[in-house]
Amino acid sequence: LDPELNKLNPSEVEFKKSDLKLLGWLMLRFFSMTKFIRYREYTNNDGERLISTTNFTIINTVLCWFGPLHEETLSRIIILIQIVLGSLLTFFIRYYLVKFFYDS
């Protein structure tokens, strides 16, 4: 939360690059390239390579896409995403996957 602007920013986590396995690094790079997270590598004062990334949540993804938002705006966007994706999933199940369970 930025108290001056009354807006939320994405939360971040940081860890040593040496603690990250290849699959984890590939996933971070993929989600960073697709703009689902923010990813940054840097060297601290002790010379250690560190990685800073936003958390893997819907809230943080929306904040990465749209920037800092007021909590009410963020809630409305998340509800809209859930309604749209939920409806699409429901129709997909109803009209396509049902064929695997029932005869025409």
C-alpha atoms as an extended CHARMM CRD file, in Angstrom:
* protein
*
       104  EXT
         1         1  LEU       CA              0.0000000000        0.0000000000        0.0000000000  PROA      1               0.0000000000
         2         2  ASP       CA              1.2560000000        3.4380000000       -0.9350000000  PROA      2               0.0000000000
         3         3  PRO       CA             -0.3310000000        5.5950000000        1.7880000000  PROA      3               0.0000000000
         4         4  GLU       CA              0.2850000000        8.8680000000       -0.0630000000  PROA      4               0.0000000000
         5         5  LEU       CA             -1.6340000000        7.7360000000       -3.1630000000  PROA      5               0.0000000000
         6         6  ASN       CA             -3.8970000000        5.2560000000       -1.3380000000  PROA      6               0.0000000000
         7         7  LYS       CA             -3.0700000000        2.6410000000       -3.9890000000  PROA      7               0.0000000000
         8         8  LEU       CA             -1.8950000000       -0.9490000000       -3.8080000000  PROA      8               0.0000000000
         9         9  ASN       CA              1.3860000000       -2.1610000000       -5.3150000000  PROA      9               0.0000000000
        10        10  PRO       CA              2.2940000000       -5.7810000000       -6.0710000000  PROA      10              0.0000000000
        11        11  SER       CA              4.0230000000       -7.6060000000       -3.2150000000  PROA      11              0.0000000000
        12        12  GLU       CA              7.4820000000       -8.9820000000       -3.9300000000  PROA      12              0.0000000000
        13        13  VAL       CA              9.7440000000      -11.7250000000       -2.6920000000  PROA      13              0.0000000000
        14        14  GLU       CA             13.5130000000      -11.9080000000       -3.0790000000  PROA      14              0.0000000000
        15        15  PHE       CA             15.9130000000      -14.8080000000       -2.8170000000  PROA      15              0.0000000000
        16        16  LYS       CA             19.3960000000      -15.9010000000       -3.8540000000  PROA      16              0.0000000000
        17        17  LYS       CA             19.7610000000      -16.9150000000       -7.4760000000  PROA      17              0.0000000000
        18        18  SER       CA             21.8660000000      -19.8940000000       -6.3600000000  PROA      18              0.0000000000
        19        19  ASP       CA             18.8280000000      -21.3050000000       -4.4910000000  PROA      19              0.0000000000
        20        20  LEU       CA             16.8130000000      -21.4850000000       -7.7230000000  PROA      20              0.0000000000
        21        21  LYS       CA             16.7760000000      -24.6800000000       -9.8030000000  PROA      21              0.0000000000
        22        22  LEU       CA             16.6210000000      -24.7070000000      -13.6220000000  PROA      22              0.0000000000
        23        23  LEU       CA             12.8820000000      -25.4430000000      -13.8080000000  PROA      23              0.0000000000
        24        24  GLY       CA             12.1320000000      -22.6200000000      -11.3700000000  PROA      24              0.0000000000
        25        25  TRP       CA             14.2850000000      -20.1980000000      -13.3570000000  PROA      25              0.0000000000
        26        26  LEU       CA             12.5550000000      -21.2090000000      -16.6140000000  PROA      26              0.0000000000
        27        27  MET       CA              9.1250000000      -20.6990000000      -15.0450000000  PROA      27              0.0000000000
        28        28  LEU       CA             10.1210000000      -17.2690000000      -13.7180000000  PROA      28              0.0000000000
        29        29  ARG       CA             11.4000000000      -16.2330000000      -17.1360000000  PROA      29              0.0000000000
        30        30  PHE       CA              8.2680000000      -17.5460000000      -18.9050000000  PROA      30              0.0000000000
        31        31  PHE       CA              5.8400000000      -15.7730000000      -16.5610000000  PROA      31              0.0000000000
        32        32  SER       CA              7.9630000000      -12.6320000000      -16.7330000000  PROA      32              0.0000000000
        33        33  MET       CA              7.9080000000      -12.6310000000      -20.5430000000  PROA      33              0.0000000000
        34        34  THR       CA              4.1250000000      -13.1290000000      -20.5520000000  PROA      34              0.0000000000
        35        35  LYS       CA              3.7590000000      -10.2190000000      -18.0530000000  PROA      35              0.0000000000
        36        36  PHE       CA              2.1630000000      -12.3090000000      -15.3050000000  PROA      36              0.0000000000
        37        37  ILE       CA              4.9360000000      -11.3150000000      -12.8750000000  PROA      37              0.0000000000
        38        38  ARG       CA              7.7220000000       -8.7700000000      -12.5840000000  PROA      38              0.0000000000
        39        39  TYR       CA             11.2050000000      -10.2820000000      -12.4480000000  PROA      39              0.0000000000
        40        40  ARG       CA             14.5140000000       -8.6040000000      -11.7130000000  PROA      40              0.0000000000
        41        41  GLU       CA             18.0520000000       -9.8480000000      -11.0720000000  PROA      41              0.0000000000
        42        42  TYR       CA             20.6240000000       -7.7520000000       -9.2430000000  PROA      42              0.0000000000
        43        43  THR       CA             23.7670000000       -7.9490000000       -7.1170000000  PROA      43              0.0000000000
        44        44  ASN       CA             23.6490000000       -6.8860000000       -3.4630000000  PROA      44              0.0000000000
        45        45  ASN       CA             26.4560000000       -5.1780000000       -1.5240000000  PROA      45              0.0000000000
        46        46  ASP       CA             27.9920000000       -8.5540000000       -0.5860000000  PROA      46              0.0000000000
        47        47  GLY       CA             28.3190000000       -9.5490000000       -4.2530000000  PROA      47              0.0000000000
        48        48  GLU       CA             25.5230000000      -12.1360000000       -4.1210000000  PROA      48              0.0000000000
        49        49  ARG       CA             23.2010000000      -12.4640000000       -7.1230000000  PROA      49              0.0000000000
        50        50  LEU       CA             19.6070000000      -11.9830000000       -5.9990000000  PROA      50              0.0000000000
        51        51  ILE       CA             16.2520000000      -12.3230000000       -7.7320000000  PROA      51              0.0000000000
        52        52  SER       CA             13.2500000000      -10.1660000000       -6.9140000000  PROA      52              0.0000000000
        53        53  THR       CA              9.8570000000      -11.1650000000       -8.2590000000  PROA      53              0.0000000000
        54        54  THR       CA              6.2090000000      -10.4630000000       -7.5660000000  PROA      54              0.0000000000
        55        55  ASN       CA              4.1540000000      -13.2140000000       -5.9790000000  PROA      55              0.0000000000
        56        56  PHE       CA              2.1550000000      -15.6300000000       -8.1460000000  PROA      56              0.0000000000
        57        57  THR       CA             -1.3750000000      -14.4450000000       -7.3190000000  PROA      57              0.0000000000
        58        58  ILE       CA             -4.2500000000      -13.0370000000       -9.3730000000  PROA      58              0.0000000000
        59        59  ILE       CA             -4.0720000000       -9.8190000000       -7.3610000000  PROA      59              0.0000000000
        60        60  ASN       CA             -0.3920000000       -9.3050000000       -8.1570000000  PROA      60              0.0000000000
        61        61  THR       CA             -0.9190000000      -10.1800000000      -11.8230000000  PROA      61              0.0000000000
        62        62  VAL       CA             -3.6240000000       -7.5080000000      -12.1290000000  PROA      62              0.0000000000
        63        63  LEU       CA             -1.3410000000       -4.9960000000      -10.3950000000  PROA      63              0.0000000000
        64        64  CYS       CA              1.4910000000       -5.9030000000      -12.8050000000  PROA      64              0.0000000000
        65        65  TRP       CA             -0.8260000000       -5.3840000000      -15.8010000000  PROA      65              0.0000000000
        66        66  PHE       CA             -2.4920000000       -2.1420000000      -14.6840000000  PROA      66              0.0000000000
        67        67  GLY       CA             -0.0140000000       -0.6360000000      -12.2290000000  PROA      67              0.0000000000
        68        68  PRO       CA             -0.8810000000        0.6390000000       -8.7450000000  PROA      68              0.0000000000
        69        69  LEU       CA             -4.6550000000        0.6340000000       -8.1760000000  PROA      69              0.0000000000
        70        70  HSD       CA             -7.0900000000        1.6920000000       -5.4870000000  PROA      70              0.0000000000
        71        71  GLU       CA             -8.4620000000       -1.3120000000       -3.6010000000  PROA      71              0.0000000000
        72        72  GLU       CA            -12.0080000000       -0.7980000000       -4.9130000000  PROA      72              0.0000000000
        73        73  THR       CA            -10.8260000000       -0.6860000000       -8.5410000000  PROA      73              0.0000000000
        74        74  LEU       CA             -8.6690000000       -3.7700000000       -8.0120000000  PROA      74              0.0000000000
        75        75  SER       CA            -11.6190000000       -5.6770000000       -6.5170000000  PROA      75              0.0000000000
        76        76  ARG       CA            -13.8620000000       -4.7940000000       -9.4480000000  PROA      76              0.0000000000
        77        77  ILE       CA            -11.2770000000       -5.9520000000      -11.9910000000  PROA      77              0.0000000000
        78        78  ILE       CA            -10.7350000000       -9.2540000000      -10.1680000000  PROA      78              0.0000000000
        79        79  ILE       CA            -14.4860000000       -9.8940000000       -9.9090000000  PROA      79              0.0000000000
        80        80  LEU       CA            -14.8640000000       -9.1670000000      -13.6290000000  PROA      80              0.0000000000
        81        81  ILE       CA            -12.0240000000      -11.5700000000      -14.4770000000  PROA      81              0.0000000000
        82        82  GLN       CA            -13.5950000000      -14.2930000000      -12.3330000000  PROA      82              0.0000000000
        83        83  ILE       CA            -17.0340000000      -13.8090000000      -13.9130000000  PROA      83              0.0000000000
        84        84  VAL       CA            -15.6800000000      -13.8690000000      -17.4770000000  PROA      84              0.0000000000
        85        85  LEU       CA            -13.2920000000      -16.8100000000      -16.9790000000  PROA      85              0.0000000000
        86        86  GLY       CA            -15.8750000000      -18.7030000000      -14.9160000000  PROA      86              0.0000000000
        87        87  SER       CA            -18.5010000000      -18.2570000000      -17.6360000000  PROA      87              0.0000000000
        88        88  LEU       CA            -16.1040000000      -19.3380000000      -20.3780000000  PROA      88              0.0000000000
        89        89  LEU       CA            -15.1050000000      -22.4280000000      -18.4000000000  PROA      89              0.0000000000
        90        90  THR       CA            -18.7540000000      -23.2490000000      -17.6920000000  PROA      90              0.0000000000
        91        91  PHE       CA            -19.7480000000      -23.0320000000      -21.3620000000  PROA      91              0.0000000000
        92        92  PHE       CA            -16.6900000000      -25.0540000000      -22.3950000000  PROA      92              0.0000000000
        93        93  ILE       CA            -17.6330000000      -27.8200000000      -19.9740000000  PROA      93              0.0000000000
        94        94  ARG       CA            -21.3240000000      -27.6820000000      -20.9060000000  PROA      94              0.0000000000
        95        95  TYR       CA            -20.9320000000      -27.7830000000      -24.6870000000  PROA      95              0.0000000000
        96        96  TYR       CA            -17.6420000000      -29.6210000000      -25.2850000000  PROA      96              0.0000000000
        97        97  LEU       CA            -16.5990000000      -31.8230000000      -22.3770000000  PROA      97              0.0000000000
        98        98  VAL       CA            -20.1130000000      -33.1730000000      -21.8290000000  PROA      98              0.0000000000
        99        99  LYS       CA            -19.6740000000      -35.2690000000      -25.0060000000  PROA      99              0.0000000000
       100       100  PHE       CA            -17.1520000000      -37.4420000000      -23.1760000000  PROA      100             0.0000000000
       101       101  PHE       CA            -19.6690000000      -38.3520000000      -20.4760000000  PROA      101             0.0000000000
       102       102  TYR       CA            -23.0520000000      -38.5030000000      -22.2310000000  PROA      102             0.0000000000
       103       103  ASP       CA            -24.3190000000      -39.7050000000      -25.5920000000  PROA      103             0.0000000000
       104       104  SER       CA            -25.5670000000      -37.0720000000      -27.9980000000  PROA      104             0.0000000000
